Coordinates of C-alpha atoms and ligand atoms in Angstrom, one line a residue:
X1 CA 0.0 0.0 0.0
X2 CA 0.9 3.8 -0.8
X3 CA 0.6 6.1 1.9
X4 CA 1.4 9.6 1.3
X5 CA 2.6 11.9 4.1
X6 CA -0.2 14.4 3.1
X7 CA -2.3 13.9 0.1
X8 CA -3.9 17.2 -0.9
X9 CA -5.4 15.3 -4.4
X10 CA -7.4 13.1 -2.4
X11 CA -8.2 16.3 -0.3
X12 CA -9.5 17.8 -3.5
X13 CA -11.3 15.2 -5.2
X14 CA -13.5 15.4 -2.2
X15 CA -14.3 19.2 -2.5
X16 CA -13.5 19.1 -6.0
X17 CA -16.9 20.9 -7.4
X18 CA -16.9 24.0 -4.5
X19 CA -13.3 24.4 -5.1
X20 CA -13.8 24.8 -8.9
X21 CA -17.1 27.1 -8.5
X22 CA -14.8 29.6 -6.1
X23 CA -12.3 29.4 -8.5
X24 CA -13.9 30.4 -11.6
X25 CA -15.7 32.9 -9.2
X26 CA -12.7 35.3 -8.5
X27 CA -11.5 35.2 -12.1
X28 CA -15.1 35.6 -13.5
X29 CA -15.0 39.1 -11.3
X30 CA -11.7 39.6 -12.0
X31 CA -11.1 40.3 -8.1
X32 CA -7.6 38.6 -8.1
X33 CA -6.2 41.7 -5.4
X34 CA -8.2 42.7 -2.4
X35 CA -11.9 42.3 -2.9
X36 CA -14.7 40.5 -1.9
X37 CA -13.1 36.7 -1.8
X38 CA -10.2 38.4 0.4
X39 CA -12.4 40.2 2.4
X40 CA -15.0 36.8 2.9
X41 CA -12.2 35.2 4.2
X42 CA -10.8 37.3 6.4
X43 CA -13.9 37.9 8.3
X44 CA -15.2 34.3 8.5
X45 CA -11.1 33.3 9.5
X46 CA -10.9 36.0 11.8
X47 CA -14.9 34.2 14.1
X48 CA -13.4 30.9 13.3
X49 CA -10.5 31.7 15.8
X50 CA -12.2 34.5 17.8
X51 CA -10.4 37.6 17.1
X52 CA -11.3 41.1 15.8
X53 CA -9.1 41.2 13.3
X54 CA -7.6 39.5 11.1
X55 CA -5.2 40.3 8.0
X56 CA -4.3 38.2 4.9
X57 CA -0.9 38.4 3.7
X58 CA 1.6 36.9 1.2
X59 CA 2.7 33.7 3.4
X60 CA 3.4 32.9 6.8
X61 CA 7.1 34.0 6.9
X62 CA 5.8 37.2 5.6
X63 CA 3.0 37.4 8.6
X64 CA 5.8 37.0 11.2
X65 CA 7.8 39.8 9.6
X66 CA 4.9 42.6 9.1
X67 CA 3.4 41.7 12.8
X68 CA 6.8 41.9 14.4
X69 CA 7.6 45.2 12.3
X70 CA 4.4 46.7 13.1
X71 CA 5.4 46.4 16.9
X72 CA 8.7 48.3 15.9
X73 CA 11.0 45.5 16.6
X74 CA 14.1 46.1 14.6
X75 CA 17.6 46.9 15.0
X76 CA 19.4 46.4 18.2
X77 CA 16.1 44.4 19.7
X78 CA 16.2 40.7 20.5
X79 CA 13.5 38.4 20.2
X80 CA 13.0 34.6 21.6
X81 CA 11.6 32.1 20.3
X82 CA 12.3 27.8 20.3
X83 CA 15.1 26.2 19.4
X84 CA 13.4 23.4 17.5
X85 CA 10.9 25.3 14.9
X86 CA 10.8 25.4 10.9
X87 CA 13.5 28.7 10.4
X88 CA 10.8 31.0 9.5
X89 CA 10.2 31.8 12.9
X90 CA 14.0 32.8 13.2
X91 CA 14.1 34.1 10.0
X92 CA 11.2 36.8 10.4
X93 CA 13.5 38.1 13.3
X94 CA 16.5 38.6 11.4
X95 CA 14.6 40.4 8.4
X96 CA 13.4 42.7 11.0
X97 CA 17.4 43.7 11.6
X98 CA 16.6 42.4 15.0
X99 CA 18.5 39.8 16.9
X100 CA 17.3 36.4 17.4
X101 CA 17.8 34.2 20.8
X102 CA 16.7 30.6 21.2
X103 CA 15.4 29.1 24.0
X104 CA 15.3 25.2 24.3
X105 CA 12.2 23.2 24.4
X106 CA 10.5 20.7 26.8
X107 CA 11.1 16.9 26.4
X108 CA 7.6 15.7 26.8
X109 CA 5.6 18.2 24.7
X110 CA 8.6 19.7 22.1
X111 CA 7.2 23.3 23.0
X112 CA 9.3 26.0 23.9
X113 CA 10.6 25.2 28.0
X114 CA 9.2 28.6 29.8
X115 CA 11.8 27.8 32.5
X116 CA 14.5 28.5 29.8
X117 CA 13.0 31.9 28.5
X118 CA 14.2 33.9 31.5
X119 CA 17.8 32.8 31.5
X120 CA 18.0 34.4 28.1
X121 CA 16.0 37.9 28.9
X122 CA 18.5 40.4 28.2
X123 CA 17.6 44.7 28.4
X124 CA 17.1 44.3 24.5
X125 CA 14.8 41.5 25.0
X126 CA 11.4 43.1 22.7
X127 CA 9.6 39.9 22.3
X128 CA 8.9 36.2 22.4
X129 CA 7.4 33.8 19.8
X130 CA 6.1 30.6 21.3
X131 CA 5.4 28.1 18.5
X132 CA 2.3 25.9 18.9
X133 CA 4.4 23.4 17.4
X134 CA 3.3 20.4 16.2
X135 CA 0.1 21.3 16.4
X136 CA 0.2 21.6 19.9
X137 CA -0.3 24.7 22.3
X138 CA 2.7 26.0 23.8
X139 CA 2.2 26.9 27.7
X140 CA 1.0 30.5 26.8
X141 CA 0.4 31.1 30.6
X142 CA 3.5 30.6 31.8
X143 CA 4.8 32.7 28.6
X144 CA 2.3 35.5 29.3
X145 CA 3.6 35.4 32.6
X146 CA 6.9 35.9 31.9
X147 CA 6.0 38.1 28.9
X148 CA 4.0 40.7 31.4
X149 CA 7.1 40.2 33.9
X150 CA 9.1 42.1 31.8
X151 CA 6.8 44.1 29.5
X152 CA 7.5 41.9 26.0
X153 CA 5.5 41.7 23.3
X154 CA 4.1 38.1 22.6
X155 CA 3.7 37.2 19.1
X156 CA 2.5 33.5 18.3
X157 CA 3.4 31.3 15.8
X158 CA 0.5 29.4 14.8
X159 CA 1.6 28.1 11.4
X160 CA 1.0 24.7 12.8
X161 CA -2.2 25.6 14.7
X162 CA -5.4 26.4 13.0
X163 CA -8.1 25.7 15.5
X164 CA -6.3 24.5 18.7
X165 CA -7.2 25.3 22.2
X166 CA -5.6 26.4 25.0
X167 CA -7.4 26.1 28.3
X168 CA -10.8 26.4 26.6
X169 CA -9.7 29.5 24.0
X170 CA -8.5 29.1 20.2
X171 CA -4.6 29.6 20.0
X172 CA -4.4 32.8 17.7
X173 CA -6.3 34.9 20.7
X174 CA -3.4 34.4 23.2
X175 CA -1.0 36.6 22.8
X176 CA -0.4 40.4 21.3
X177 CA -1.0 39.2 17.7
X178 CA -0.5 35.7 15.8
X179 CA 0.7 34.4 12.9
X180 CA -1.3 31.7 10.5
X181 CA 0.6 30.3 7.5
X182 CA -1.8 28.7 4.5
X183 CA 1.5 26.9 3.2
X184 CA -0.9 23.9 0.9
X185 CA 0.7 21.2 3.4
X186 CA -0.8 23.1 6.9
X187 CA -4.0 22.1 8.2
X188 CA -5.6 25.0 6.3
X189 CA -3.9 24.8 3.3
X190 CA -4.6 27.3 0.0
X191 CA -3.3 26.5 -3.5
X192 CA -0.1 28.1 -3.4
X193 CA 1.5 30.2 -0.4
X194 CA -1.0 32.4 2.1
X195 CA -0.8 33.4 5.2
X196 CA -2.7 35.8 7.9
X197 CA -2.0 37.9 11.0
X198 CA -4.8 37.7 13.6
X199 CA -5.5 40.4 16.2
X200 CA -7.6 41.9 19.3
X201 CA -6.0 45.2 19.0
X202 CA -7.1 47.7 16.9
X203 CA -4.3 50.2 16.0
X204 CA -1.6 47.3 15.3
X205 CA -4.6 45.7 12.9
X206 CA -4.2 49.1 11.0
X207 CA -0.6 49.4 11.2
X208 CA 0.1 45.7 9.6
X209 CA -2.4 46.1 7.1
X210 CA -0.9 49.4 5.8
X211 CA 2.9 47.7 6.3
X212 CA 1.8 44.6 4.2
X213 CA 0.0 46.7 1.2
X214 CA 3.1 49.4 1.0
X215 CA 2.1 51.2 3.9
X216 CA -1.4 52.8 2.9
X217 CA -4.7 52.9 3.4
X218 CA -5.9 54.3 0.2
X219 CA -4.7 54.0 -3.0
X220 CA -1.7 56.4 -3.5
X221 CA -1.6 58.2 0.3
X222 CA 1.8 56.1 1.7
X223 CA 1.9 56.8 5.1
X224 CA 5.7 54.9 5.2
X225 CA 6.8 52.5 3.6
X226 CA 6.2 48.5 3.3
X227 CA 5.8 45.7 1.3
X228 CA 3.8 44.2 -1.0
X229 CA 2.8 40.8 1.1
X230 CA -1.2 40.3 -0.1
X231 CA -3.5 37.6 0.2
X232 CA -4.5 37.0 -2.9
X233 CA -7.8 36.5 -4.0
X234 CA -7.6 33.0 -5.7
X235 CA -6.2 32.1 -2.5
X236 CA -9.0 33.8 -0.1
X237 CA -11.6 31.6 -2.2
X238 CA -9.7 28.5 -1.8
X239 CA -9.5 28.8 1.8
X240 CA -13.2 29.6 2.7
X241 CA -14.2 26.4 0.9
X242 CA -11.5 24.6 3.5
X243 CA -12.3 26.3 5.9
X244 CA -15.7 25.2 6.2
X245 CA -14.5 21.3 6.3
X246 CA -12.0 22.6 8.8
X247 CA -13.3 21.5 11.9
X248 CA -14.2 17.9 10.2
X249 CA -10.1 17.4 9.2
X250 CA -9.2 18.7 12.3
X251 CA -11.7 15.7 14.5
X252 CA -10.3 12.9 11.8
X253 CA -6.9 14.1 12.4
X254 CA -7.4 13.9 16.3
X255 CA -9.0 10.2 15.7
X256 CA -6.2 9.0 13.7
X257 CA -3.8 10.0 16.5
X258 CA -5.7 8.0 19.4
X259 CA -5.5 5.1 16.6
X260 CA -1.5 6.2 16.6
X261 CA -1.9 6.8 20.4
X262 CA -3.3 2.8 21.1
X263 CA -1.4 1.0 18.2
X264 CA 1.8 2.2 19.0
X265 CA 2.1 1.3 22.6
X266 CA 5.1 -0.6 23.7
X267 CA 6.9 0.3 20.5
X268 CA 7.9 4.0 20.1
X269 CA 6.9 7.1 22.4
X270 CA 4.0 8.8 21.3
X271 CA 3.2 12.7 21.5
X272 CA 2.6 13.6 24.9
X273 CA -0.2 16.2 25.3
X274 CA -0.9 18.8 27.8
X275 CA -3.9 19.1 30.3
X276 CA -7.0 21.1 28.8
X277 CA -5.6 21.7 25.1
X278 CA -6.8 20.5 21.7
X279 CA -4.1 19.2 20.3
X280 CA -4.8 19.4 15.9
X281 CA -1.9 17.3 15.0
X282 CA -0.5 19.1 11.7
X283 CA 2.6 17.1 13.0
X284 CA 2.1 13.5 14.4
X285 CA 5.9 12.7 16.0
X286 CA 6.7 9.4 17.8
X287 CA 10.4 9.2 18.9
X288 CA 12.2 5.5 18.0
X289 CA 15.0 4.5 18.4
X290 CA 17.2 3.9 14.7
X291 CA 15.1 6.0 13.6
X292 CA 17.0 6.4 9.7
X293 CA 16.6 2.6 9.8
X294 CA 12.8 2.4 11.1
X295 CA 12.3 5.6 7.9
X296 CA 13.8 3.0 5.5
X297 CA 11.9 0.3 6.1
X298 CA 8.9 2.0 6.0
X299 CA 9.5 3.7 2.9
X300 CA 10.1 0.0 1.3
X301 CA 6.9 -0.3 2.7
X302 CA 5.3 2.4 0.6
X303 CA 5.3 4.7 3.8
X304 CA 6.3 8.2 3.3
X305 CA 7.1 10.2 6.8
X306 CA 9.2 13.4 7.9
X307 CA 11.6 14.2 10.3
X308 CA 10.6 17.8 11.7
X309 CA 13.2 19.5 11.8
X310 CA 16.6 17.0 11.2
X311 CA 18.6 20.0 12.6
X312 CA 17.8 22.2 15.4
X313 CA 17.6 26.1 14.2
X314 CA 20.9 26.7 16.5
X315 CA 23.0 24.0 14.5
X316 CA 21.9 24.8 11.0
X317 CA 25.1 26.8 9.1
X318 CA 22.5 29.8 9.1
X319 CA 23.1 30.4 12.7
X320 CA 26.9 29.7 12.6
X321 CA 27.0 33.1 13.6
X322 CA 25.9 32.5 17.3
X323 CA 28.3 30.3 18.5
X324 CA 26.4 27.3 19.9
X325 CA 27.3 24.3 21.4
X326 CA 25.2 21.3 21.7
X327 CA 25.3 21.6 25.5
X328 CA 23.8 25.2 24.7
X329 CA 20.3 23.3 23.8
X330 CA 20.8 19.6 25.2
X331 CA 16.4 18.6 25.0
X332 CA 16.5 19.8 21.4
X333 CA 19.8 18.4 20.2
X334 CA 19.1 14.8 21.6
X335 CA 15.8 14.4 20.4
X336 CA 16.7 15.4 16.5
X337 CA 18.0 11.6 16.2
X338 CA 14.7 10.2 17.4
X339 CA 11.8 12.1 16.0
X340 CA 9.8 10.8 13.1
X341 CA 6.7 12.3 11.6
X342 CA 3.9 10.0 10.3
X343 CA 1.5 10.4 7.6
X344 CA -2.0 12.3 9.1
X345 CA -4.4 14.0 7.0
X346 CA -7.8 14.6 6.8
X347 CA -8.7 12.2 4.0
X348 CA -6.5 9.2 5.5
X349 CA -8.4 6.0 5.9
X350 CA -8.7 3.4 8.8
X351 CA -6.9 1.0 6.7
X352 CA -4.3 3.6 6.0
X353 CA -3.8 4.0 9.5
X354 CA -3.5 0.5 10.5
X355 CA -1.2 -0.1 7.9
X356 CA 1.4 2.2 8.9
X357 CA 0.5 0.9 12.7
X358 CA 1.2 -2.7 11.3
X359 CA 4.5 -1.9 9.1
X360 CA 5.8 0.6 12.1
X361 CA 5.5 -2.9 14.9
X362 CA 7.3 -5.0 11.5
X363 CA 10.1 -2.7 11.2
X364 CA 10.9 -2.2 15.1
X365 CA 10.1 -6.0 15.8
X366 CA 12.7 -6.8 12.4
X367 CA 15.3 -4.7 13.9
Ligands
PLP1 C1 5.1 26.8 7.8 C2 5.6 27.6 8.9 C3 6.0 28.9 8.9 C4 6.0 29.7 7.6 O1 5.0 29.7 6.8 P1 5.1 30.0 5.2 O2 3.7 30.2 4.8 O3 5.7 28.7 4.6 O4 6.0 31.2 5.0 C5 6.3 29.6 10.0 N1 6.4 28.9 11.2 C6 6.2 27.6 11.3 C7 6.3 26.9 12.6 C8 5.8 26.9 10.2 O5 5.5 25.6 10.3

């Protein structure tokens, strides 16, 4: 048996005929920039999560950038975030001209360790981006706690997070603004690259939609200057057909993790998930040991997985710059040799599931 990692055809045939009507919708009204399907979107996104605002832009890199720019981080500012996220999060920092500072994550949950945020405050210290990573909530509390502590802005990644919970509210409303990538592969994925900042608070709204559309409100008054980061309108359609099934992916994905959860007992640690969160499990991550060897096998077994991320931001050649040492991020560095992603997906199948449950106890048991 096949089993992609993601399958975004299968995904389509499914919504095939809404996808096609929104589709020839937006190029039958020519409203390919701004307009109605952007506009649709971005209201129905914005009481999906909760929020007052929110603002479609370019991509999700992009969203980082213009939310942490339109808090005036820049230049001689530092800003935290986890060791062991995708480098966009790191990346949006360093665009900024700011200065970016990992913190290591926690063992059992792969979120960024709030005990480890304070030992890296610094006076230049603007910011912190936790990372619902995986899918998972980060421990805003303890973040907003330190955040408030020492007056820094909190700007959430939630590339990874569309519709998770955190203590009975939707991740996106937790911290000073958050950031939503529409990358196809995410859990709310458009046809090409998308991405949205959400917020409560009115005058940044204003300020990031003027930085992502060259720093105007109306056509030729620039107030400064920005960048052209739009969500397209091809892309706003998309994503309101998706979103409606939303919810639907999200529940299957949770049900093929308890599958995961049950089958996998006694062979590989399974994700371990916080008190009173939804998890939505963009990422599914078990940790085995051989893991290159377990990958192989079930690749001869038709199974595709991931490894997420192979090399801790710190270590990459990017960040050569900083100086680190392995000892600098010990929780991150050891886990990169164990973590494996497995397929999840909306349109996966029970027998898909079991399959990759059956081939994972073959390839562990064979070792
Ligand atoms: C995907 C992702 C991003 C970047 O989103 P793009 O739309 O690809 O620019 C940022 N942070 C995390 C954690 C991601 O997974």
């Amino acid at each position: 048996m096949k089993i992609p990692f993601v399958d975004l055809k299968a995904q389509y045939e499914n919504i095939k005929k809404e996808i096609d009507e929104a589709i020839s919708g937006v190029i039958l009204d020519s409203a390919f920039i701004g307009g109605k399907y952007l506009k649709s979107f971005e209201q129905n996104f914005q009481n999906y999560i909760g929020v007052k605002h929110c603002i479609g832009v370019g991509n999700g890199t992009d969203a980082l950038f213009i939310a942490l720019k339109s808090l005036g981080i820049g230049k001689g500012d530092e800003v935290i975030t986890a060791a062991n996220s995708f480098i966009a999060t790191s990346e949006a920092v360093t665009m900024t001209g700011a200065r970016v500072v990992f913190a290591d994550c926690d063992k059992e949950t792969y979120n960024i360790d709030v005990k480890k945020i304070e030992g890296v405050i610094t006076g230049r210290t603007k910011a912190i981006i936790p990372v619902h990573l995986y899918g998972q909530p980060a421990d805003m509390d303890g973040i907003m706690g330190v955040a408030k502590k020492h007056n820094l802005f909190v700007i959430e990644d939630a590339a990874q997070a569309h519709g998770a919970m955190y203590r009975g509210r939707r991740v996106g409303t937790l911290g000073d603004c958050a950031c939503f990538s529409f990358f196809p592969g995410k859990n709310l994925g458009a046809y090409g690259d998308a991405g949205a900042v959400v917020t409560n608070n009115d005058e940044l709204s204003l300020k990031i939609r003027m930085y992502a559309n060259h720093g105007r409100v109306e056509k030729y008054n620039h107030e400064f200057e920005g960048v052209n980061s739009r969500l397209d309108g091809l892309q706003a359609a998309v994503l309101d057909v998706k979103l409606e099934h939303l919810e639907e992916w999200t529940e299957r994905r949770i049900a093929i993790a308890k599958k995961y959860d049950e089958g996998l007992k006694g062979i590989a640690f399974t994700p371990s998930v916080m008190q009173d969160v939804r998890h939505v499990y963009h990422l599914y991550v078990i940790q085995v040991k051989k893991r290159d060897r377990i990958r192989e096998l079930l690749s001869e077994k038709g199974i595709s997985t991931g490894i997420h991320y192979p090399i801790p931001l710190p270590f990459l050649k990017a960040y050569d710059y900083l100086g680190h040492k392995p000892a600098d991020f010990p929780v991150s560095y050891a886990l990169k040799d164990d973590i494996l992603s497995l397929p999840i997906y909306g349109d996966m199948s029970d027998k898909q599931v079991e399959y990759v449950i059956d081939q994972l106890w073959n390839a562990v048991k064979g070792l």
